[in-house]
Coordinates of C-alpha atoms and ligand atoms in Angstrom, one line a residue:
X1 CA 3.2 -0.4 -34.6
X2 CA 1.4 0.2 -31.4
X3 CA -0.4 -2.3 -29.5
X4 CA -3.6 -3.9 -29.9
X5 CA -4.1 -3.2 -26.1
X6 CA -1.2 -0.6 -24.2
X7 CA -1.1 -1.4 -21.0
X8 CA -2.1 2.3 -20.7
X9 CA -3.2 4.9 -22.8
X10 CA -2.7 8.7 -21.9
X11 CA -3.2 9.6 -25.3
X12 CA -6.7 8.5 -25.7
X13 CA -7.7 10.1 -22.4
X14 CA -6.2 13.4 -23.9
X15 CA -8.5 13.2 -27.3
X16 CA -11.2 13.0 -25.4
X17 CA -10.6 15.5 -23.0
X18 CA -8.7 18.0 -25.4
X19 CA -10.4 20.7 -24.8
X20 CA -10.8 20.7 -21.2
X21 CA -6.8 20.2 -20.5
X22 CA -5.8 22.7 -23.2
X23 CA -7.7 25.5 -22.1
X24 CA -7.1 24.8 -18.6
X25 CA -3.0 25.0 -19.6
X26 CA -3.8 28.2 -21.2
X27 CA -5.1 29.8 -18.2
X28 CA -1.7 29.3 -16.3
X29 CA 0.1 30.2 -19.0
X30 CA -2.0 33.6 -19.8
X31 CA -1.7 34.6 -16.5
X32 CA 1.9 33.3 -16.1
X33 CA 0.8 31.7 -12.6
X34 CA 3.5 29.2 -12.4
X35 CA 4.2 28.5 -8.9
X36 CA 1.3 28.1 -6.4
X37 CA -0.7 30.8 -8.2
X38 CA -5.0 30.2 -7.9
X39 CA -4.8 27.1 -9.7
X40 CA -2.8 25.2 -6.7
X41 CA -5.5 27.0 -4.1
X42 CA -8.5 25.6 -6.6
X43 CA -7.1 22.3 -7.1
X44 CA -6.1 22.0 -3.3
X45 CA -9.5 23.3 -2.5
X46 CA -11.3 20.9 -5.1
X47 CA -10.0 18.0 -4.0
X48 CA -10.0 18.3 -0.4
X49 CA -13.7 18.6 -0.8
X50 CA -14.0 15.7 -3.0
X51 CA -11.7 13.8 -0.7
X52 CA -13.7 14.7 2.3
X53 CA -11.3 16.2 4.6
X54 CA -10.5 19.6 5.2
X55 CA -6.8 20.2 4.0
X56 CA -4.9 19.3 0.9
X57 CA -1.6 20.5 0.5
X58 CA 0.4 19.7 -3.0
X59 CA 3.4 19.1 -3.3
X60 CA 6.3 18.1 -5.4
X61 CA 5.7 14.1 -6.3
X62 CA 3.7 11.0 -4.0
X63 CA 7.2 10.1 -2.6
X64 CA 7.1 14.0 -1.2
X65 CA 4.1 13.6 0.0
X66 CA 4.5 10.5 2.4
X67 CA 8.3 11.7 3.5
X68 CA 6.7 15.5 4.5
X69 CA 4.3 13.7 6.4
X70 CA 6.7 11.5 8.4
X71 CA 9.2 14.6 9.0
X72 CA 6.4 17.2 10.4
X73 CA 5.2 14.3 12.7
X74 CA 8.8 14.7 14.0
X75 CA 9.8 10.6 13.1
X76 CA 13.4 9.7 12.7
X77 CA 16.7 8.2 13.8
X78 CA 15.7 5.2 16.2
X79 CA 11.6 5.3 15.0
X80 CA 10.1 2.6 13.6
X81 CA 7.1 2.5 11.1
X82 CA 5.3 -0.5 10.0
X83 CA 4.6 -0.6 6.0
X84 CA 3.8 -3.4 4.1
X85 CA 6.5 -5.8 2.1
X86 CA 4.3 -6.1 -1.0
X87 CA 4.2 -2.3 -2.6
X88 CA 5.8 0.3 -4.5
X89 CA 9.9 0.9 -3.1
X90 CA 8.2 4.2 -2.5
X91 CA 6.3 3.6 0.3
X92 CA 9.4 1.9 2.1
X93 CA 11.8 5.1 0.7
X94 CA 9.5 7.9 2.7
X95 CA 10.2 5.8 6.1
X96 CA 14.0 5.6 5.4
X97 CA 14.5 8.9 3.7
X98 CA 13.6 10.7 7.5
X99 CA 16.2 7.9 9.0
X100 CA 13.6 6.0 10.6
X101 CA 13.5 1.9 10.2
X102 CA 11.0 0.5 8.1
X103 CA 9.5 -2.9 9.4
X104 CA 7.9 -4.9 6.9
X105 CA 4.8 -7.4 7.5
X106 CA 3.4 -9.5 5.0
X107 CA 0.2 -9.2 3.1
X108 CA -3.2 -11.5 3.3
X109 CA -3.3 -14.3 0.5
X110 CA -7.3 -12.7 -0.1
X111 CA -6.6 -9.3 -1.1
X112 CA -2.8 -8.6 -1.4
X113 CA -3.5 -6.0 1.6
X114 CA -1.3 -5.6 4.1
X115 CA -2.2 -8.2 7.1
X116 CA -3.7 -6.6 10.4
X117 CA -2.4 -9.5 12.4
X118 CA 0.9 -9.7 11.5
X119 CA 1.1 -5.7 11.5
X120 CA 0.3 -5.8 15.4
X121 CA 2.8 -8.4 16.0
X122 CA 5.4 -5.9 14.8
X123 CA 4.3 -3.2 17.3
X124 CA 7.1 -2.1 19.4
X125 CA 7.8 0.8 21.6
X126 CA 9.8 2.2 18.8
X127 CA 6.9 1.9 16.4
X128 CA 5.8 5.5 15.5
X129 CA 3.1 4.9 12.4
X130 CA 1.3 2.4 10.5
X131 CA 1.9 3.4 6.4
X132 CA -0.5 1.1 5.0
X133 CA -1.1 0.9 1.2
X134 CA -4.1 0.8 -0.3
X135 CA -2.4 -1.5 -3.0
X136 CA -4.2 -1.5 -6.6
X137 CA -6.8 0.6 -5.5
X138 CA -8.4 -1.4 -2.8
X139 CA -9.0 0.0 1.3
X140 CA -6.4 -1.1 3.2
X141 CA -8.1 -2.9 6.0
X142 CA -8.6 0.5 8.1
X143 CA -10.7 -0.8 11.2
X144 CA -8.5 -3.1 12.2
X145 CA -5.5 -0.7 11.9
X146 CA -7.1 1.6 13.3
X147 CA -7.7 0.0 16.1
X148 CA -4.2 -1.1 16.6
X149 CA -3.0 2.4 16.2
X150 CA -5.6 3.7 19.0
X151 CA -4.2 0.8 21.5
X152 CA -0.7 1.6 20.6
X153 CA -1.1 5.9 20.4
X154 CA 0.5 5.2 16.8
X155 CA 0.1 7.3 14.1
X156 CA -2.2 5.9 11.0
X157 CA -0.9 7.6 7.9
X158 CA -2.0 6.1 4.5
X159 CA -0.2 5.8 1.2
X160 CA -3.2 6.5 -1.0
X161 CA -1.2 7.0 -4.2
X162 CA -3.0 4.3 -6.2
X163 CA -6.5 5.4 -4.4
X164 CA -7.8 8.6 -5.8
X165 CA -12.2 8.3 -5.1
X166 CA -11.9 4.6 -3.4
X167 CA -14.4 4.4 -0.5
X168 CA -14.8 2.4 2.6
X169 CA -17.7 0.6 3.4
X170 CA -18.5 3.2 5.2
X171 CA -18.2 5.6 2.2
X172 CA -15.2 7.3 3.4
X173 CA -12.9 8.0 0.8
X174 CA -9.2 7.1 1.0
X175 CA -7.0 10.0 2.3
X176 CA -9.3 10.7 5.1
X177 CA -9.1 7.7 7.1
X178 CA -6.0 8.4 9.0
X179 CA -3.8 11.3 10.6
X180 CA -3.3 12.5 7.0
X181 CA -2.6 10.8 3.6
X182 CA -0.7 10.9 0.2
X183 CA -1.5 10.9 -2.8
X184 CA 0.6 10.9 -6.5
X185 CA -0.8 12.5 -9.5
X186 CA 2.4 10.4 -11.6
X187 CA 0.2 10.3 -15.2
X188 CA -0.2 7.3 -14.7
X189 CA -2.5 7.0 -11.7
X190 CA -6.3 7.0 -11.4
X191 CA -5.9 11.3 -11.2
X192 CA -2.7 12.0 -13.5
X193 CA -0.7 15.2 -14.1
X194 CA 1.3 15.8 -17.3
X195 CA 4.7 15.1 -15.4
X196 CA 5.2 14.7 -11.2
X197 CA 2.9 16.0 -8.9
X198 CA 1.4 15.0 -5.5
X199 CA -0.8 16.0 -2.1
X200 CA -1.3 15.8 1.1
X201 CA -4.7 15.4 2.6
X202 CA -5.7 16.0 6.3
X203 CA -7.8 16.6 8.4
X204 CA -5.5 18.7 11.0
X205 CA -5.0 22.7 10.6
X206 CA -1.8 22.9 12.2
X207 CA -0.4 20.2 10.4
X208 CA -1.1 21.3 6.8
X209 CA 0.3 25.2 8.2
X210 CA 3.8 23.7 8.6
X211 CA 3.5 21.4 5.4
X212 CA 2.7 24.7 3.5
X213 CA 5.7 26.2 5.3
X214 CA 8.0 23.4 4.6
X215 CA 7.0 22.9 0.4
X216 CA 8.0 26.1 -0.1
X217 CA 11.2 27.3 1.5
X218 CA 10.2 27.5 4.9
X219 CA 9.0 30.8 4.0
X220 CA 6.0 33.0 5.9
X221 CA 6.4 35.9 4.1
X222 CA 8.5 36.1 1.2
X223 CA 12.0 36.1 1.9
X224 CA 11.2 35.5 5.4
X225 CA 11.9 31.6 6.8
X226 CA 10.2 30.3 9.9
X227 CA 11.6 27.3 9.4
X228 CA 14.2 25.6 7.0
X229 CA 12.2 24.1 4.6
X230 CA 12.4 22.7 0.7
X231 CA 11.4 23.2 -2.9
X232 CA 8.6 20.7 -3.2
X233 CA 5.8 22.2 -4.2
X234 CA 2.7 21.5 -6.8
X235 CA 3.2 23.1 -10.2
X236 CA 1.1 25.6 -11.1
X237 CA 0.7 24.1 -14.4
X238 CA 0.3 20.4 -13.2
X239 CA -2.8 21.7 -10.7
X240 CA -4.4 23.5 -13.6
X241 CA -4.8 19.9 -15.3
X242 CA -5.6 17.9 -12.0
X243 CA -8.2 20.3 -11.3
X244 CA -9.7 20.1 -14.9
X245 CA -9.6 16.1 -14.6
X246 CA -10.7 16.0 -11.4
X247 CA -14.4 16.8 -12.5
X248 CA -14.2 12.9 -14.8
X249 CA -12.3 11.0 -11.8
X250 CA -15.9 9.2 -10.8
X251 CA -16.6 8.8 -14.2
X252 CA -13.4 7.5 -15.1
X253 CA -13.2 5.1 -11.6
X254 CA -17.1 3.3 -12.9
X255 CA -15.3 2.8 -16.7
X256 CA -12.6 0.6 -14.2
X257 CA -14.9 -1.0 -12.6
X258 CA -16.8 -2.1 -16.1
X259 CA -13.5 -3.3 -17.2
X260 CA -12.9 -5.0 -13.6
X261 CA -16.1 -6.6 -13.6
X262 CA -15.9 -8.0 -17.3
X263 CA -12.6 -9.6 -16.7
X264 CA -13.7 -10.7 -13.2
X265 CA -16.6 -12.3 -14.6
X266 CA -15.0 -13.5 -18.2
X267 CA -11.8 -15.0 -16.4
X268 CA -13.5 -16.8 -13.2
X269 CA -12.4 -20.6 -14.5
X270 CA -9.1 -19.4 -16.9
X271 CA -5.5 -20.3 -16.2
X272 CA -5.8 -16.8 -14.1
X273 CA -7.0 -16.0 -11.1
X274 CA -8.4 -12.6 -11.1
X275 CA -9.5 -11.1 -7.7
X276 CA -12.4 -11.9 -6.0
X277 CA -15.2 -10.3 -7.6
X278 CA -16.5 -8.9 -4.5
X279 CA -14.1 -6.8 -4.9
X280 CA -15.3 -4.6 -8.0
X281 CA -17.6 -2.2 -6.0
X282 CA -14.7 -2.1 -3.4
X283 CA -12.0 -0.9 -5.4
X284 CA -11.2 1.9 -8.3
X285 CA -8.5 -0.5 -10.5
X286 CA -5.9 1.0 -10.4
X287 CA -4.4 -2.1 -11.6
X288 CA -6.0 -5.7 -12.4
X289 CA -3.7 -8.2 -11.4
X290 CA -4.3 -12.0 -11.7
X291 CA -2.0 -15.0 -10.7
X292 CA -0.8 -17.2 -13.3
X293 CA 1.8 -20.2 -13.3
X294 CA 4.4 -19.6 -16.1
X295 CA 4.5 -15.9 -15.8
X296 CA 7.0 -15.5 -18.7
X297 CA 4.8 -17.6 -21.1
X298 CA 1.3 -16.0 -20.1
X299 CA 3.1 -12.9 -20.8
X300 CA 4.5 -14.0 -24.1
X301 CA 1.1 -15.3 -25.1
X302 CA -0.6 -12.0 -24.7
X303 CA 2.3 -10.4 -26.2
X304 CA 1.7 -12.2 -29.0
X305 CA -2.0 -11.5 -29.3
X306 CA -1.2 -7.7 -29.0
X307 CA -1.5 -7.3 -25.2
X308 CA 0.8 -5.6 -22.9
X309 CA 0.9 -6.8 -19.5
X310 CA 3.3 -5.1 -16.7
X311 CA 4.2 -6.5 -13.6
X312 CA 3.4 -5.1 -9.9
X313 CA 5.9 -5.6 -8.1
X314 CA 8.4 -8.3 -9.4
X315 CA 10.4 -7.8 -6.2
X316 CA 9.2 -7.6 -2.6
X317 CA 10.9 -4.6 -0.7
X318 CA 12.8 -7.1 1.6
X319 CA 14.5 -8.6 -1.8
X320 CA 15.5 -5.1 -3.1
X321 CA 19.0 -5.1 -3.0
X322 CA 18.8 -1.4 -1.3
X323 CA 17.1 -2.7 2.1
X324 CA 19.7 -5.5 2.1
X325 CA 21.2 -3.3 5.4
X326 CA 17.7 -4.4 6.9
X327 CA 18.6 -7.9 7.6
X328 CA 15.7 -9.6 5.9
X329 CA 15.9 -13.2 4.1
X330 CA 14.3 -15.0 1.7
X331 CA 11.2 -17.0 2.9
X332 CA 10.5 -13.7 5.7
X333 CA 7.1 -12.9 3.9
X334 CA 5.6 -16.1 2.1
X335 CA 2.7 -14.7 0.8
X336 CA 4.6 -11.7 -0.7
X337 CA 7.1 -13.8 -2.4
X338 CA 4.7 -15.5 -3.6
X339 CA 2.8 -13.4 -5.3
X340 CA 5.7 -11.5 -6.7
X341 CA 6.7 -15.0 -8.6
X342 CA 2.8 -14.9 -9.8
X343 CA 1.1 -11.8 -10.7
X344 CA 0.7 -10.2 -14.0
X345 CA -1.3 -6.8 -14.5
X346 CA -4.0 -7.0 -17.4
X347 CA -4.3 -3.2 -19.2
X348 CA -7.3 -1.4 -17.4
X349 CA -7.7 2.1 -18.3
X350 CA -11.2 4.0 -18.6
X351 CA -11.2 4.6 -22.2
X352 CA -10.4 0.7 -22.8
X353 CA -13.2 -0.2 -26.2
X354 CA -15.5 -3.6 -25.4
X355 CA -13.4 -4.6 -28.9
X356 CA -9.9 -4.0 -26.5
X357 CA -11.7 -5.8 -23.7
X358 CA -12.5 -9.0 -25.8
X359 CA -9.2 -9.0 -27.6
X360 CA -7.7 -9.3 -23.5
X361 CA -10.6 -11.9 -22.6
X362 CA -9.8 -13.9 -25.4
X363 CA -5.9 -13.7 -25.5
X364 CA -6.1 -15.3 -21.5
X365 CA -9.0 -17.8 -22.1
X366 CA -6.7 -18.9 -25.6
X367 CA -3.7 -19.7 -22.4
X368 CA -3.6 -23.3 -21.9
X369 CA -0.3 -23.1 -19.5
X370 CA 2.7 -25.7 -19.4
X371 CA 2.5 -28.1 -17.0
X372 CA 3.2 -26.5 -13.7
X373 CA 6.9 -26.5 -12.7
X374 CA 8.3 -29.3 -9.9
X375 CA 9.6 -26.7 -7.1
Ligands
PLP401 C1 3.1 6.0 -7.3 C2 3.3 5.5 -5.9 C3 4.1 6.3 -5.0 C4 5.0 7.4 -5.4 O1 4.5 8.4 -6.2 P1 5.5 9.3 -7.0 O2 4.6 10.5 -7.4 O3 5.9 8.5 -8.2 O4 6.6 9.7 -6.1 C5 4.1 5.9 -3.7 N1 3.4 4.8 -3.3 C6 2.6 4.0 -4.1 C7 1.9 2.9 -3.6 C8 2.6 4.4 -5.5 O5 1.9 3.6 -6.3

């Protein structure tokens, strides 16, 4: 038997969109346009305008996305780039996967962002980029970084994988805040695909020429390589679906924010903190994440009560055994430990019922947690 409340729910989000998708997967399929055929230009196109900048490049997956952006900015061996400890391994992989070193700073106790502060303490003359995350959906705090990448000439290159349609105050949308951004289209995420999929977004022309390049082969013309490039490139099939989707993203962001701002609202005195509810305008939800004591019991609870929770990210990236050759320790980034000991994910999804919503309300408020652990 299936959940009262998934933590997600694709399926529903495909009923009501059936039509849409299906005949958008026909197209490709009619006209056999597998591999960067007219849906890739129309979804690259699409989104670039929706995103506000004047290039989008697909590509193979989000992890794609950030690493091509790091190689055709030329960083490697002996460069440094500064991304936060409290994210996806991802974010960390990209830096590591051109052979530059990842430095990690901590986050800020308010938002879970990465913190400004400690970010320009880790400036050195090595430091080639700033890869800020803008974690659950939520801006990254961009002026300030900003302005330490100005001071520094450092490179600001976003992770916007869990940001599809955020704005700054400002009403910039994520992925055209910086040199260029990335984006993942993992089904999962606030824009899914029906398997991998990913972009880059930028605002420079001669950048996004030698991504193009680079995604497929390296090649000008066909069977002729300017450059030795890869295979990562958007399916054709995958873009056909993005770009049907892409019309319900705002749509689909507002249904978060209803969600947010009922469980914001709802949980404001329960056994979990939810985030600051100034941040429901702020942010598109990719995930809701509170703090509880007792992690493993909050989670049984709603367990019990039909709710799936997740978990994001049990493990900082200094505690993953595979940056272990970076020399961190325990107690490095406080707030990130933390947190990772703390937070649960509540299901948030746009097609979530008021009946699903209630059955979450009521499974927290219902928590009364064990006393909280001497430590
Ligand atoms: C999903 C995600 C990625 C990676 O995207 P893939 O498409 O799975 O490679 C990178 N960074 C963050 C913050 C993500 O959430």
């Amino acid at each position: 038997m299936s959940a009262a409340v998934p933590f997600l729910d694709l399926k529903a989000q495909y009923r009501a969109h059936r039509e849409a998708i299906d005949a958008a997967i026909s197209r490709v399929v009619d006209s056999a346009s597998f591999i960067l055929g007219s849906e890739v230009e129309q979804f690259e196109t699409a989104f670039a305008d929706y995103c506000g900048v004047r290039h989008v490049v697909g590509v193979g997956t989000g992890l794609d996305a950030l690493r091509l952006i790091l190689l055709e900015e030329g960083i490697g061996p002996g460069d440094e780039v500064i991304v936060p400890a409290n994210t996806f391994i991802a974010t960390a992989l990209a830096v590591s996967a051109v052979g530059a070193r990842p430095v990690l700073v901590d986050c800020r106790k308010e938002d879970s962002s990465i913190d400004p502060v400690q970010a320009e303490a880790r400036v050195t003359p090595r430091t080639r980029a700033l890869l800020p995350v803008h974690l659950y959906g939520l801006p990254a705090p961009m002026d300030e970084l900003r302005r330490i990448a100005e001071r520094g000439s450092i490179l600001l290159v976003e992770d916007a994988c869990q940001a599809h349609g955020a704005r700054t105050p400002q009403g910039n949308r994520c992925g055209s805040l910086g040199k260029a951004a990335a984006f993942s289209f993992y089904p999962g995420k606030n824009l899914g695909a029906y398997g991998d999929g990913g972009a880059i977004a930028t605002q420079d022309a001669e950048l996004a020429r030698r991504l193009r390049l680079r995604r497929n082969y390296g090649q000008s013309m066909k069977y002729h390589h300017a450059v030795a490039g890869e295979n990562c490139r958007l399916d054709g099939l995958q873009a056909s679906i993005l770009l049907a989707k892409l019309s319900f993203l705002d749509a689909w962001n507002e249904q978060r924010r209803r969600v947010a701002l009922r469980y914001c609202e709802a949980l404001t005195d329960s056994a979990a903190l939810p985030p600051a509810a100034d941040q429901v305008p702020r942010s598109v939800w990719h995930l809701f994440v509170v703090q509880v004591e007792d992690r493993e019991g909050f989670q049984a609870h709603l367990r019990q009560r039909g709710v799936e929770t997740g978990i994001h990210y049990p493990v900082p990236i200094h505690l993953q055994p595979a940056y272990a050759h970076l020399g961190y320790s325990r107690g490095d980034f406080p707030v990130a430990e933390s947190l990772a000991q703390r937070i649960v994910s509540l299901p948030i999804y746009p097609e979530m019922t008021e009946a699903q919503i209630e059955t979450v309300i009521d499974a927290v408020l219902s928590w009364s947690p064990a006393p909280i652990s001497r430590r």
